[in-house]
PDB file of C-alpha atoms and ligand atoms in Angstrom:
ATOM      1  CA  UNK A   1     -10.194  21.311   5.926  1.00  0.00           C
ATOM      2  CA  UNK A   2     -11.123  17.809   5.804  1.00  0.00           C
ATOM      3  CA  UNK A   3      -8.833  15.080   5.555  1.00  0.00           C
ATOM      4  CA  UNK A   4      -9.132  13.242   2.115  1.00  0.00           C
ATOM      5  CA  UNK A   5      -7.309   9.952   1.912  1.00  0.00           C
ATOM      6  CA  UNK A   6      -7.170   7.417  -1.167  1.00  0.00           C
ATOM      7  CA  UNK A   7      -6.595   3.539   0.252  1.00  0.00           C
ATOM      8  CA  UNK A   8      -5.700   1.774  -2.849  1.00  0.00           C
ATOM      9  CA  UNK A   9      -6.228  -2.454  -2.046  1.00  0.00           C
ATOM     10  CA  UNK A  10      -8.642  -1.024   0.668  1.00  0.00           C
ATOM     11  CA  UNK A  11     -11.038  -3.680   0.444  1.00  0.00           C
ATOM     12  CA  UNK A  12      -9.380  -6.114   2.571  1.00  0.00           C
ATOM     13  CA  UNK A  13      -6.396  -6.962   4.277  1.00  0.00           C
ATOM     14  CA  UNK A  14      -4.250  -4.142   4.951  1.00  0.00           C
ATOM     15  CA  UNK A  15      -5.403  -1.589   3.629  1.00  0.00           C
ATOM     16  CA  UNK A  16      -9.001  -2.558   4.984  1.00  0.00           C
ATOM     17  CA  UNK A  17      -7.047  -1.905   8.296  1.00  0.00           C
ATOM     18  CA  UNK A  18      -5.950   1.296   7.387  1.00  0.00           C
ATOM     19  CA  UNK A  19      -8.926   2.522   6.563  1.00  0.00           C
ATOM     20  CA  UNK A  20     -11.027   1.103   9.256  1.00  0.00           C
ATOM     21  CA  UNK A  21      -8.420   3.316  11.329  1.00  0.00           C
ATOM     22  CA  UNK A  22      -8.888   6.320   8.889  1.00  0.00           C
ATOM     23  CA  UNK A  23     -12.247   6.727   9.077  1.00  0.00           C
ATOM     24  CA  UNK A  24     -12.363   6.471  13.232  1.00  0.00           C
ATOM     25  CA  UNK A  25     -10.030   9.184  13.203  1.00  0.00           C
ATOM     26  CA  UNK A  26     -12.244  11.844  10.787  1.00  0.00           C
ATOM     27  CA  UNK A  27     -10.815  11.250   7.487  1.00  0.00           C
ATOM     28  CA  UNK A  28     -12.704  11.222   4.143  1.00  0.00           C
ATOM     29  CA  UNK A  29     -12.105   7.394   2.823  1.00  0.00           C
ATOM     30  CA  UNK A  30     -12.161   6.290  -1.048  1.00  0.00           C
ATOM     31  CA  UNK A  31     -11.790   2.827  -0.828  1.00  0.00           C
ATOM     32  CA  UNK A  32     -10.275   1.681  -4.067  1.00  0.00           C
ATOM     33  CA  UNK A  33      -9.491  -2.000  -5.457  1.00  0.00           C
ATOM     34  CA  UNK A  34     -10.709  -3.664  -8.848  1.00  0.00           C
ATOM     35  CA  UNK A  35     -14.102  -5.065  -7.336  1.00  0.00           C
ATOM     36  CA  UNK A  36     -16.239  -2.736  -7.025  1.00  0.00           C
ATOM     37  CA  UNK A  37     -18.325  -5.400  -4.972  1.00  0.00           C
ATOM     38  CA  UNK A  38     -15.883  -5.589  -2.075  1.00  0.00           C
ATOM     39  CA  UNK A  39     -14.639  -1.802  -2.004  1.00  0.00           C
ATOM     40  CA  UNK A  40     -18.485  -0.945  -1.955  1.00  0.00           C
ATOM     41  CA  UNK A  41     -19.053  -3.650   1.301  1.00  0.00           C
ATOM     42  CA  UNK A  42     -15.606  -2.104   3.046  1.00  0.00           C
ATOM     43  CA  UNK A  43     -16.645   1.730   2.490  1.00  0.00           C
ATOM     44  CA  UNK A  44     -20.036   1.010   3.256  1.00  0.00           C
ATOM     45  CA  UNK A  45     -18.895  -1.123   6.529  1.00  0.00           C
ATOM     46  CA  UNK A  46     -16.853   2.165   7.551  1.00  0.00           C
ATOM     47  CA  UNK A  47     -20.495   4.147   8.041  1.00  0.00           C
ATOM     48  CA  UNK A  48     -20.266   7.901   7.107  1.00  0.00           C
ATOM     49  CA  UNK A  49     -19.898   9.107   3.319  1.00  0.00           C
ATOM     50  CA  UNK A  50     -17.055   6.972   2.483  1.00  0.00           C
ATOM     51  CA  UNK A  51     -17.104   5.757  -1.143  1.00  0.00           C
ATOM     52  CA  UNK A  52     -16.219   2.958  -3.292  1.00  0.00           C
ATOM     53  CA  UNK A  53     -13.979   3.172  -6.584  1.00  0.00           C
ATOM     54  CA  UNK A  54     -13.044  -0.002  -9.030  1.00  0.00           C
ATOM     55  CA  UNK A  55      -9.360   0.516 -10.602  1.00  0.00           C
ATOM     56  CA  UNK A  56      -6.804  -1.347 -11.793  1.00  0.00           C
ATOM     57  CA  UNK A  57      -3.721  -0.118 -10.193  1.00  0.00           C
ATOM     58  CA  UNK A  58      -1.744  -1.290 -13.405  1.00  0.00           C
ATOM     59  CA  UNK A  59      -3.669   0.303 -15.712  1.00  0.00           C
ATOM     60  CA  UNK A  60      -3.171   4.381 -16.284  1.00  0.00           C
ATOM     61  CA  UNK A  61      -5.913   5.362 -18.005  1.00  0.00           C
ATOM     62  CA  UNK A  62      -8.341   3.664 -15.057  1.00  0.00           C
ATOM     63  CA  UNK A  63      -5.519   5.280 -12.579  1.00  0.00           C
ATOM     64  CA  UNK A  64      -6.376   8.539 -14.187  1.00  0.00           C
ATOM     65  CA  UNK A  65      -9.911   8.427 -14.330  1.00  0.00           C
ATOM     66  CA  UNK A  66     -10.582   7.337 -10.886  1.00  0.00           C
ATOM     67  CA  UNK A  67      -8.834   9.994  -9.450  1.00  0.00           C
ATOM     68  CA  UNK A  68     -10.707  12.692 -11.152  1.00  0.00           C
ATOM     69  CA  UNK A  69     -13.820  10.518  -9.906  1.00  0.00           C
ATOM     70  CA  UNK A  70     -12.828  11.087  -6.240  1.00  0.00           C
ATOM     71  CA  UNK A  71     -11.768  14.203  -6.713  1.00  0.00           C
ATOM     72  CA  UNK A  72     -15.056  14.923  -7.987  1.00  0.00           C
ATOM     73  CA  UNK A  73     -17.084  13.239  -5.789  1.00  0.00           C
ATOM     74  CA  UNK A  74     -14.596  13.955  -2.092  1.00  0.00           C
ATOM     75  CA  UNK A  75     -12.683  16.687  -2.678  1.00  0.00           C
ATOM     76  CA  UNK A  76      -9.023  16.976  -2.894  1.00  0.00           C
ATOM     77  CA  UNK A  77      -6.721  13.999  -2.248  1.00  0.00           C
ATOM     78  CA  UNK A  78      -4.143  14.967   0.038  1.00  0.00           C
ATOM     79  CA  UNK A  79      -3.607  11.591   1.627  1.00  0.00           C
ATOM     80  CA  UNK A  80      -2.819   8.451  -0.500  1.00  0.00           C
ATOM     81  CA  UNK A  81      -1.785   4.630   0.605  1.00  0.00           C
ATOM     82  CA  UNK A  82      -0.787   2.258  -1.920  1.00  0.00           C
ATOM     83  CA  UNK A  83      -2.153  -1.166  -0.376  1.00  0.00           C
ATOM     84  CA  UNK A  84      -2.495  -3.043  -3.302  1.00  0.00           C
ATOM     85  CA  UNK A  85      -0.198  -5.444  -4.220  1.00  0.00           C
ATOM     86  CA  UNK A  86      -0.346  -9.490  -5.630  1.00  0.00           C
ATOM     87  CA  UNK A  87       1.902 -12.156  -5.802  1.00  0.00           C
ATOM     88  CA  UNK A  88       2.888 -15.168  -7.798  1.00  0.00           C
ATOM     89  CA  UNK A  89       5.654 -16.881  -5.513  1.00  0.00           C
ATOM     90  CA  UNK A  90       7.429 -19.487  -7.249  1.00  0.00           C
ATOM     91  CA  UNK A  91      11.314 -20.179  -8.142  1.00  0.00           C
ATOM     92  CA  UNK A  92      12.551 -17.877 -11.225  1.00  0.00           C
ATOM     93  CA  UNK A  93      13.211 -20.592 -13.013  1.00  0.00           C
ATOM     94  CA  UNK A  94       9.616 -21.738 -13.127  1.00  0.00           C
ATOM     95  CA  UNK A  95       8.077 -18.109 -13.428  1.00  0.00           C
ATOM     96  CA  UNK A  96       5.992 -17.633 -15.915  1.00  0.00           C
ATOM     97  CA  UNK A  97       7.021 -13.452 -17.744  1.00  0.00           C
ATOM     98  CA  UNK A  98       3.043 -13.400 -17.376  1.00  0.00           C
ATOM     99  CA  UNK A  99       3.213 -13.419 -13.518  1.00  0.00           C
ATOM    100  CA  UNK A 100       6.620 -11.454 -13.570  1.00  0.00           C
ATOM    101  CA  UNK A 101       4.990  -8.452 -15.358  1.00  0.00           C
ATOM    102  CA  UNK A 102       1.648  -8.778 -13.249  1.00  0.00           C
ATOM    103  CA  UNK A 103       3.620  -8.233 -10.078  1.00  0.00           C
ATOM    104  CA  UNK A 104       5.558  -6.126 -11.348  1.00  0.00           C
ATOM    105  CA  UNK A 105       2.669  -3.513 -12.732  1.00  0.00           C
ATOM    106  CA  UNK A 106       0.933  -4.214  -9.692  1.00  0.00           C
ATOM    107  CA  UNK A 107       2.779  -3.766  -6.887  1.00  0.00           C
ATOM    108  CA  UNK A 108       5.687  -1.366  -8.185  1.00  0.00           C
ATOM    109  CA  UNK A 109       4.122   0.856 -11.759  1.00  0.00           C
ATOM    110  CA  UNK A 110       0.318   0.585 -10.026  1.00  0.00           C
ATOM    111  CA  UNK A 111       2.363   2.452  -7.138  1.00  0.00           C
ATOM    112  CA  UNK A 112       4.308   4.998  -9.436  1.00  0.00           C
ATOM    113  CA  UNK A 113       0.877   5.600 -11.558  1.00  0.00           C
ATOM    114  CA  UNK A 114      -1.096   6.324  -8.202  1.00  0.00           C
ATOM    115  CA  UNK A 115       1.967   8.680  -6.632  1.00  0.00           C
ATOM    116  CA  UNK A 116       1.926  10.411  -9.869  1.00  0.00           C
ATOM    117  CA  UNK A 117      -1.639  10.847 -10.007  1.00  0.00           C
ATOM    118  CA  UNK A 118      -2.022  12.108  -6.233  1.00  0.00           C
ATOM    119  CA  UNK A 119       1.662  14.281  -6.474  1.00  0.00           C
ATOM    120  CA  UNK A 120      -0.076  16.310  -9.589  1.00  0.00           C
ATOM    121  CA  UNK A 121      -2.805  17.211  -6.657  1.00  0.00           C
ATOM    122  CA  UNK A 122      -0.795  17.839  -3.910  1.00  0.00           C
ATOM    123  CA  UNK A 123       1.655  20.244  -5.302  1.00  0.00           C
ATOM    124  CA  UNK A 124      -1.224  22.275  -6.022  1.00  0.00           C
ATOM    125  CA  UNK A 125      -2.229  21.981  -2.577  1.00  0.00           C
ATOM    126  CA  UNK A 126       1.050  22.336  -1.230  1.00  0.00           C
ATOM    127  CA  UNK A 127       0.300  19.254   0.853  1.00  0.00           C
ATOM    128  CA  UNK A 128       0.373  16.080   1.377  1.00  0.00           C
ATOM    129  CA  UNK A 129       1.151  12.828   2.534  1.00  0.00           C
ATOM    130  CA  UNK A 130       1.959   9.054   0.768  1.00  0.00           C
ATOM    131  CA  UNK A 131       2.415   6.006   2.316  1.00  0.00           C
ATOM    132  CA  UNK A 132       3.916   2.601  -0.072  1.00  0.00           C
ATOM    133  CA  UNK A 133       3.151  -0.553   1.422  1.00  0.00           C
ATOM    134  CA  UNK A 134       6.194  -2.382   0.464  1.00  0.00           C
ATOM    135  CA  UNK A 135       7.376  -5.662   2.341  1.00  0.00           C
ATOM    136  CA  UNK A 136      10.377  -7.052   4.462  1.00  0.00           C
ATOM    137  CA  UNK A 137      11.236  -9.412   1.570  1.00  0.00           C
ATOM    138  CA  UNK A 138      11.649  -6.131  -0.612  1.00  0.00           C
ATOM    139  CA  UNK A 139      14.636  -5.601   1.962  1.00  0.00           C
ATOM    140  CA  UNK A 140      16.101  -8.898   2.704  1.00  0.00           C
ATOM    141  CA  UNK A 141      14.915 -10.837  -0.461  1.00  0.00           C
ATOM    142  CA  UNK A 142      13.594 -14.227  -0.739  1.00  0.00           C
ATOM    143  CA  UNK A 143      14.188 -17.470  -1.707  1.00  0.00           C
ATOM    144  CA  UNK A 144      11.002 -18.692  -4.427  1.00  0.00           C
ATOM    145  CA  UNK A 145      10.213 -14.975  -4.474  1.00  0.00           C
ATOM    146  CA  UNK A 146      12.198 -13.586  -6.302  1.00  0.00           C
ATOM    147  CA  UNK A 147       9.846 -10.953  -8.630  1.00  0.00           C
ATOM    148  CA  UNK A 148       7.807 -10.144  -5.287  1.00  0.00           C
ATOM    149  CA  UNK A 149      11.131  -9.261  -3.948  1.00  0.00           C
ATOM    150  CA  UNK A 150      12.104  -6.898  -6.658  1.00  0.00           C
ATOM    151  CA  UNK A 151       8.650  -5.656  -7.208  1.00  0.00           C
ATOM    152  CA  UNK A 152       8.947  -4.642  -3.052  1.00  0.00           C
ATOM    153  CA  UNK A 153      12.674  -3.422  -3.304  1.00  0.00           C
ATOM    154  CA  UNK A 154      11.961  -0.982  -6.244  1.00  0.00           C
ATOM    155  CA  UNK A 155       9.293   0.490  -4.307  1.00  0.00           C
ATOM    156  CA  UNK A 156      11.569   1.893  -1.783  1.00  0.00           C
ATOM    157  CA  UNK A 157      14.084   3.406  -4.421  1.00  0.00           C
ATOM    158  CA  UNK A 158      10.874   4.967  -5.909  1.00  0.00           C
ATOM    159  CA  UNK A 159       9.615   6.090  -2.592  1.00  0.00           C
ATOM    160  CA  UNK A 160      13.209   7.819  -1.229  1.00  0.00           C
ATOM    161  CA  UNK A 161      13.317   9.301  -4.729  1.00  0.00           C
ATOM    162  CA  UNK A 162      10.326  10.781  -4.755  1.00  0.00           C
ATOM    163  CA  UNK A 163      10.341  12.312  -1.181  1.00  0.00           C
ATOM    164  CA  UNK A 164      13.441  13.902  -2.223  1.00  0.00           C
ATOM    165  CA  UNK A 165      11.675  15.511  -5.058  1.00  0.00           C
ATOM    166  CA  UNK A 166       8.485  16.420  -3.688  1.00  0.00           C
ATOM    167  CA  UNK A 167       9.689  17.533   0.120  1.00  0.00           C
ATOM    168  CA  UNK A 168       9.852  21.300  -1.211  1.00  0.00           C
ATOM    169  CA  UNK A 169       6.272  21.508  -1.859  1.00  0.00           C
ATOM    170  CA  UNK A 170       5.490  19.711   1.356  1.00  0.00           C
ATOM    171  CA  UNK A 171       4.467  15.985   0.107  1.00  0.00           C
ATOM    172  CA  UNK A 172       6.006  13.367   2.258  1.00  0.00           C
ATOM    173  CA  UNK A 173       6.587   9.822   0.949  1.00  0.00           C
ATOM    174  CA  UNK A 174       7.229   7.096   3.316  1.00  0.00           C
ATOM    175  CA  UNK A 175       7.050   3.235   3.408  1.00  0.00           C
ATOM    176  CA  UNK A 176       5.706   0.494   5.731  1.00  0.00           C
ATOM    177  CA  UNK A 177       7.836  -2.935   4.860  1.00  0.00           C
ATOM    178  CA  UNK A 178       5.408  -5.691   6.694  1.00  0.00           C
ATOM    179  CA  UNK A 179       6.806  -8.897   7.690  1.00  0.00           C
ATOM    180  CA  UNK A 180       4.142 -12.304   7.505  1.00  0.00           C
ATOM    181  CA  UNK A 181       0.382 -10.508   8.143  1.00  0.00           C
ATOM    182  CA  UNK A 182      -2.360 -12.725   8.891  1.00  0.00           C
ATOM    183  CA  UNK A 183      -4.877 -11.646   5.330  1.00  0.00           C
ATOM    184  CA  UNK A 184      -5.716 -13.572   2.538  1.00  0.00           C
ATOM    185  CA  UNK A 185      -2.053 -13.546   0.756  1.00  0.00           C
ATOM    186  CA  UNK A 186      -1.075 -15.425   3.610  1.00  0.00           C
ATOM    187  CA  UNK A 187      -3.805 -17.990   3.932  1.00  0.00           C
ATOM    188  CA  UNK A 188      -1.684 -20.756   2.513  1.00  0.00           C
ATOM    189  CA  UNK A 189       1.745 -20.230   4.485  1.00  0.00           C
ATOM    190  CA  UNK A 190       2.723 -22.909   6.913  1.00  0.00           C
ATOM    191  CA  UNK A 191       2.663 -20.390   9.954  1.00  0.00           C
ATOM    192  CA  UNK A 192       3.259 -23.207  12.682  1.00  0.00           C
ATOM    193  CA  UNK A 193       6.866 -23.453  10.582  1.00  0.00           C
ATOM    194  CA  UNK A 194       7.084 -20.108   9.724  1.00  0.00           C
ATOM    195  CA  UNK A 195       6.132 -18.545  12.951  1.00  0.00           C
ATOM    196  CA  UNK A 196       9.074 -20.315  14.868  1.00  0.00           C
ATOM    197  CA  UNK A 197      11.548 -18.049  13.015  1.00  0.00           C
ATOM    198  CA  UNK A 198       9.394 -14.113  14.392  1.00  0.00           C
ATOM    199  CA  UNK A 199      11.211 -12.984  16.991  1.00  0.00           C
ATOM    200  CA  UNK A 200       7.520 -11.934  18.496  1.00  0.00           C
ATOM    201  CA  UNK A 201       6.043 -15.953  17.699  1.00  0.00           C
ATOM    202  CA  UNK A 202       3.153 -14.884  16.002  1.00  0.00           C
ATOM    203  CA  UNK A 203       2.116 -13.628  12.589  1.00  0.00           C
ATOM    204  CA  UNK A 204       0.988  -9.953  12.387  1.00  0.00           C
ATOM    205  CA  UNK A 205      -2.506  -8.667  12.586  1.00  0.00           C
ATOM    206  CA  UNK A 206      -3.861  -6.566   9.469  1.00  0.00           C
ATOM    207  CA  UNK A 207      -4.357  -3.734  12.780  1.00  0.00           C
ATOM    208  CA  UNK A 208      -0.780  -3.964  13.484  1.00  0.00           C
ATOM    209  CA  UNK A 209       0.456  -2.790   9.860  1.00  0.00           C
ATOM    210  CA  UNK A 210      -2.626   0.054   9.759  1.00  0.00           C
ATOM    211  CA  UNK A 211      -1.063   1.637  13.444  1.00  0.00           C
ATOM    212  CA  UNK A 212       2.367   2.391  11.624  1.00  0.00           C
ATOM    213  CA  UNK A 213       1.078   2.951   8.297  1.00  0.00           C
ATOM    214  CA  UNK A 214      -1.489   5.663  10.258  1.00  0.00           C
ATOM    215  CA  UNK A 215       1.988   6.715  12.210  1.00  0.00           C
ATOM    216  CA  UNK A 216       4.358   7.751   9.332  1.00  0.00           C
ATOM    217  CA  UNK A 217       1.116   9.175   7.236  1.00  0.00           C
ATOM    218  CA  UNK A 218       0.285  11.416  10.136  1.00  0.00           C
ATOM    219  CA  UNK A 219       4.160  12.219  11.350  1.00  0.00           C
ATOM    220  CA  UNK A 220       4.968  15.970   9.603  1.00  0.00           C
ATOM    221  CA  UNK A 221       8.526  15.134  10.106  1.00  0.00           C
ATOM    222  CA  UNK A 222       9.426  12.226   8.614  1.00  0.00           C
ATOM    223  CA  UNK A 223       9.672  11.515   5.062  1.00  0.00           C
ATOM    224  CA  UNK A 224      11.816   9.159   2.987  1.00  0.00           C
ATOM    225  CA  UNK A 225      11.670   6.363   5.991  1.00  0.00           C
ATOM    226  CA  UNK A 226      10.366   2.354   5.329  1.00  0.00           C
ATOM    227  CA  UNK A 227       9.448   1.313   8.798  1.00  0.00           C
ATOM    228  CA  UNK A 228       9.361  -2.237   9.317  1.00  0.00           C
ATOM    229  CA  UNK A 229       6.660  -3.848  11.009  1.00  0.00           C
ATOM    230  CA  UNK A 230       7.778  -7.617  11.017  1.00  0.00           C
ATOM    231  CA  UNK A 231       7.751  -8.576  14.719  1.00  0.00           C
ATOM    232  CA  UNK A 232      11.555  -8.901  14.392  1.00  0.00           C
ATOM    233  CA  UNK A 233      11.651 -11.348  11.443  1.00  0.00           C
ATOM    234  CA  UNK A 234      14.033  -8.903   9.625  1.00  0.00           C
ATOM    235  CA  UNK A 235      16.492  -9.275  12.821  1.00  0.00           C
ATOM    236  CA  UNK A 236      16.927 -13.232  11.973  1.00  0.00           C
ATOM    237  CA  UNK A 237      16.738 -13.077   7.987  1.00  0.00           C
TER     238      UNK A 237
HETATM  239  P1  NAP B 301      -4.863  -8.863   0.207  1.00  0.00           P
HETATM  240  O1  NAP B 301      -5.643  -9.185   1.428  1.00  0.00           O
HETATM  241  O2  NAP B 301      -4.769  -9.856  -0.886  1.00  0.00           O
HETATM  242  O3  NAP B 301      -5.458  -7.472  -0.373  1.00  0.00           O
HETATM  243  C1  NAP B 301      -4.963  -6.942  -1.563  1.00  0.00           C
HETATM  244  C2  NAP B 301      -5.782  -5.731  -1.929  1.00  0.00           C
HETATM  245  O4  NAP B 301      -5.232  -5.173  -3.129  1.00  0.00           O
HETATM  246  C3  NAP B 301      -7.243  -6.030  -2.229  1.00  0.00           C
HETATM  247  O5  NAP B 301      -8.020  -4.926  -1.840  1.00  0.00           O
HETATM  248  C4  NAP B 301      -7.258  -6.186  -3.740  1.00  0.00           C
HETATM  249  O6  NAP B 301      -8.561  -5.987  -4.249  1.00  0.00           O
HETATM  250  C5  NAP B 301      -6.258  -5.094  -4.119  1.00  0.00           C
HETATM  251  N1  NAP B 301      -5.634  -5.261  -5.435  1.00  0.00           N
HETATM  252  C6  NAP B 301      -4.925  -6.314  -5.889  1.00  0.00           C
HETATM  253  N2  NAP B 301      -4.527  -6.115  -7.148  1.00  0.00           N
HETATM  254  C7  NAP B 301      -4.992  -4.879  -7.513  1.00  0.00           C
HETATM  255  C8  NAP B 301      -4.926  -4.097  -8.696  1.00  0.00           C
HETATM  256  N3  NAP B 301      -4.283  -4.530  -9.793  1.00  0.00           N
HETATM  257  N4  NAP B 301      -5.529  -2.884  -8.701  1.00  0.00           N
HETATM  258  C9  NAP B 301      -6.187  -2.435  -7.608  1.00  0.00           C
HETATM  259  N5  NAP B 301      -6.279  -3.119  -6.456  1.00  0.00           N
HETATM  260  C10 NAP B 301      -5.701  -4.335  -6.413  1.00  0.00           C
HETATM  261  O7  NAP B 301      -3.357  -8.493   0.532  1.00  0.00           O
HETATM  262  P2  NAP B 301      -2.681  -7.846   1.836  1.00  0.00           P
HETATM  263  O8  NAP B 301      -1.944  -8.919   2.518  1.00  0.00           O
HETATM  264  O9  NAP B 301      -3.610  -6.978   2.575  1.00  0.00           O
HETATM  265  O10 NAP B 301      -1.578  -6.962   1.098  1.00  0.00           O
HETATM  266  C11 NAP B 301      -1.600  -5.531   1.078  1.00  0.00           C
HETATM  267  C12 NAP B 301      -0.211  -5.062   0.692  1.00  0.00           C
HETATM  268  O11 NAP B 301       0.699  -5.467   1.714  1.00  0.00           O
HETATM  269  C13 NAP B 301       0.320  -5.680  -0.599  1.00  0.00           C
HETATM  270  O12 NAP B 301       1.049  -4.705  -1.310  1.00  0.00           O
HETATM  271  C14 NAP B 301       1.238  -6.768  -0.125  1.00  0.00           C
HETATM  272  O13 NAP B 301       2.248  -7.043  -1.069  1.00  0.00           O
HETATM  273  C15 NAP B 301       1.782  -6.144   1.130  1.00  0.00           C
HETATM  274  N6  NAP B 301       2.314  -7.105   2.098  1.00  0.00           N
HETATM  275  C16 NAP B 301       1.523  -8.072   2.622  1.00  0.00           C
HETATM  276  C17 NAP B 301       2.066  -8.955   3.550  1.00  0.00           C
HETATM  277  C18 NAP B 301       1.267 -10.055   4.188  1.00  0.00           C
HETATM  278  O14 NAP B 301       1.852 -10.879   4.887  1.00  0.00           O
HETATM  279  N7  NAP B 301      -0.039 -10.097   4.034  1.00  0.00           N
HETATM  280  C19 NAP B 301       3.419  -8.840   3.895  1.00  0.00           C
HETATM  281  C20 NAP B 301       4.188  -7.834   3.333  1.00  0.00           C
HETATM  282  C21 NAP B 301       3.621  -6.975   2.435  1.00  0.00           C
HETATM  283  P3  NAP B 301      -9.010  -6.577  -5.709  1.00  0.00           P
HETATM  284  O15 NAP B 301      -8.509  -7.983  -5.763  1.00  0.00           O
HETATM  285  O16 NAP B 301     -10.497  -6.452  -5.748  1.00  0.00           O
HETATM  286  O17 NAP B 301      -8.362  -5.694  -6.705  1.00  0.00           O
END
């Protein structure tokens, strides 16, 4: 049976990554993020019959409806990454509710809406596989990031929780925590200061993430795990 696999924020960045590594290694790729425009440009950049799907993560009703489109038009999800994420870094005292509800339905509800979404499928199937892109900061926290932070650090007690649910019928739920990754969330970091504190000395490449990301989606025996891919930073936080 071929391998279907949803890449939520899998039009650049990351989950770009991911599913550049996806589609070399047979899967079937929706490439989902709220521009059509650049999910159509990264599917159609994969080559094969890879499609592109506009959603907002945040919003259920869109959540809902673009599964049933890739369902319809690829078959049964029984792979899905959660890639998309934002943020709004400032100090809490200067953060706008706006920006800490946008993060928040973002990065940690556009997460639980997705799971739900691909769970409903799987348990039918009596497979699958999800992996959370969460972030180091969700583990270690942040000063000036404070929302991103708990956005990242819910994810994880959603992700453990729902592995433990959903191991009986075979879904595994796992987590890749990324440290500072050269994409365009990062473009306006200091990384000549910042890079002095990675263990490694260099930021990490969108490829790096997508290898363990690939790892824990593809590992039957693992579930419930966040496997940080920092270059060490969480050693000296
Ligand atoms: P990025 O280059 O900015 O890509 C973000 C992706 O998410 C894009 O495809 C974007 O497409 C999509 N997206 C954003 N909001 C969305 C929404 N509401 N609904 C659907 N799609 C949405 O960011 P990245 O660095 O690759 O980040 C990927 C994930 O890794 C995020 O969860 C981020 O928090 C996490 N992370 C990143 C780093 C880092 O250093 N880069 C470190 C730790 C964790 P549209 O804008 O078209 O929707």
């Amino acid at each position: 049976m071929r391998r279907v696999c949803a890449v939520f924020g899998g039009s650049r960045g990351i989950g770009r990554a991911v599913a550049q590594l996806l589609a070399q290694k047979g899967y079937r790729l929706a490439v989902v993020a709220r521009s059509l425009e650049a999910a159509g440009a990264a599917a159609g950049a994969l080559g094969g019959d890879h499609l592109a799907f506009s959603c907002d993560v945040a919003k259920e009703h869109e959540v809902q409806s673009t599964f049933e489109d890739i369902e319809k038009n690829l078959g049964r999800v029984n792979f899905l990454v959660n890639a998309a994420g934002i943020n709004r870094d400032s100090l809490l005292v200067r953060t706008e509710t706006e920006d800490m509800i946008s993060q928040l339905h973002t990065n940690l509800l556009g997460s639980m809406l997705t799971c739900k979404a691909a769970v409903k499928s799987m348990i039918q199937q009596q497979r699958g596989s999800i992996v959370n892109v969460g972030s180091v900061i969700g583990l270690k926290g942040n000063s000036g990031q404070t929302v991103y932070s708990a956005s990242k650090g819910g994810l994880v007690g959603f992700s453990r929780a729902l592995a433990k649910e959903v191991a009986r019928k075979k879904i595994r739920v796992n987590v890749v925590a990324p440290g500072f990754v050269h994409t365009e969330m990062t473009k306006d970091l200091k990384e000549e200061h910042l890079k002095k504190s990675i263990p490694l000395g260099r930021f990490g490449e969108p490829a790096d993430v997508a290898q363990a990301v690939v790892f824990l989606l593809e590992s039957p025996y693992v579930t419930g795990h966040v496997l940080v891919v920092d270059g060490g930073l969480q050693l000296v936080m």
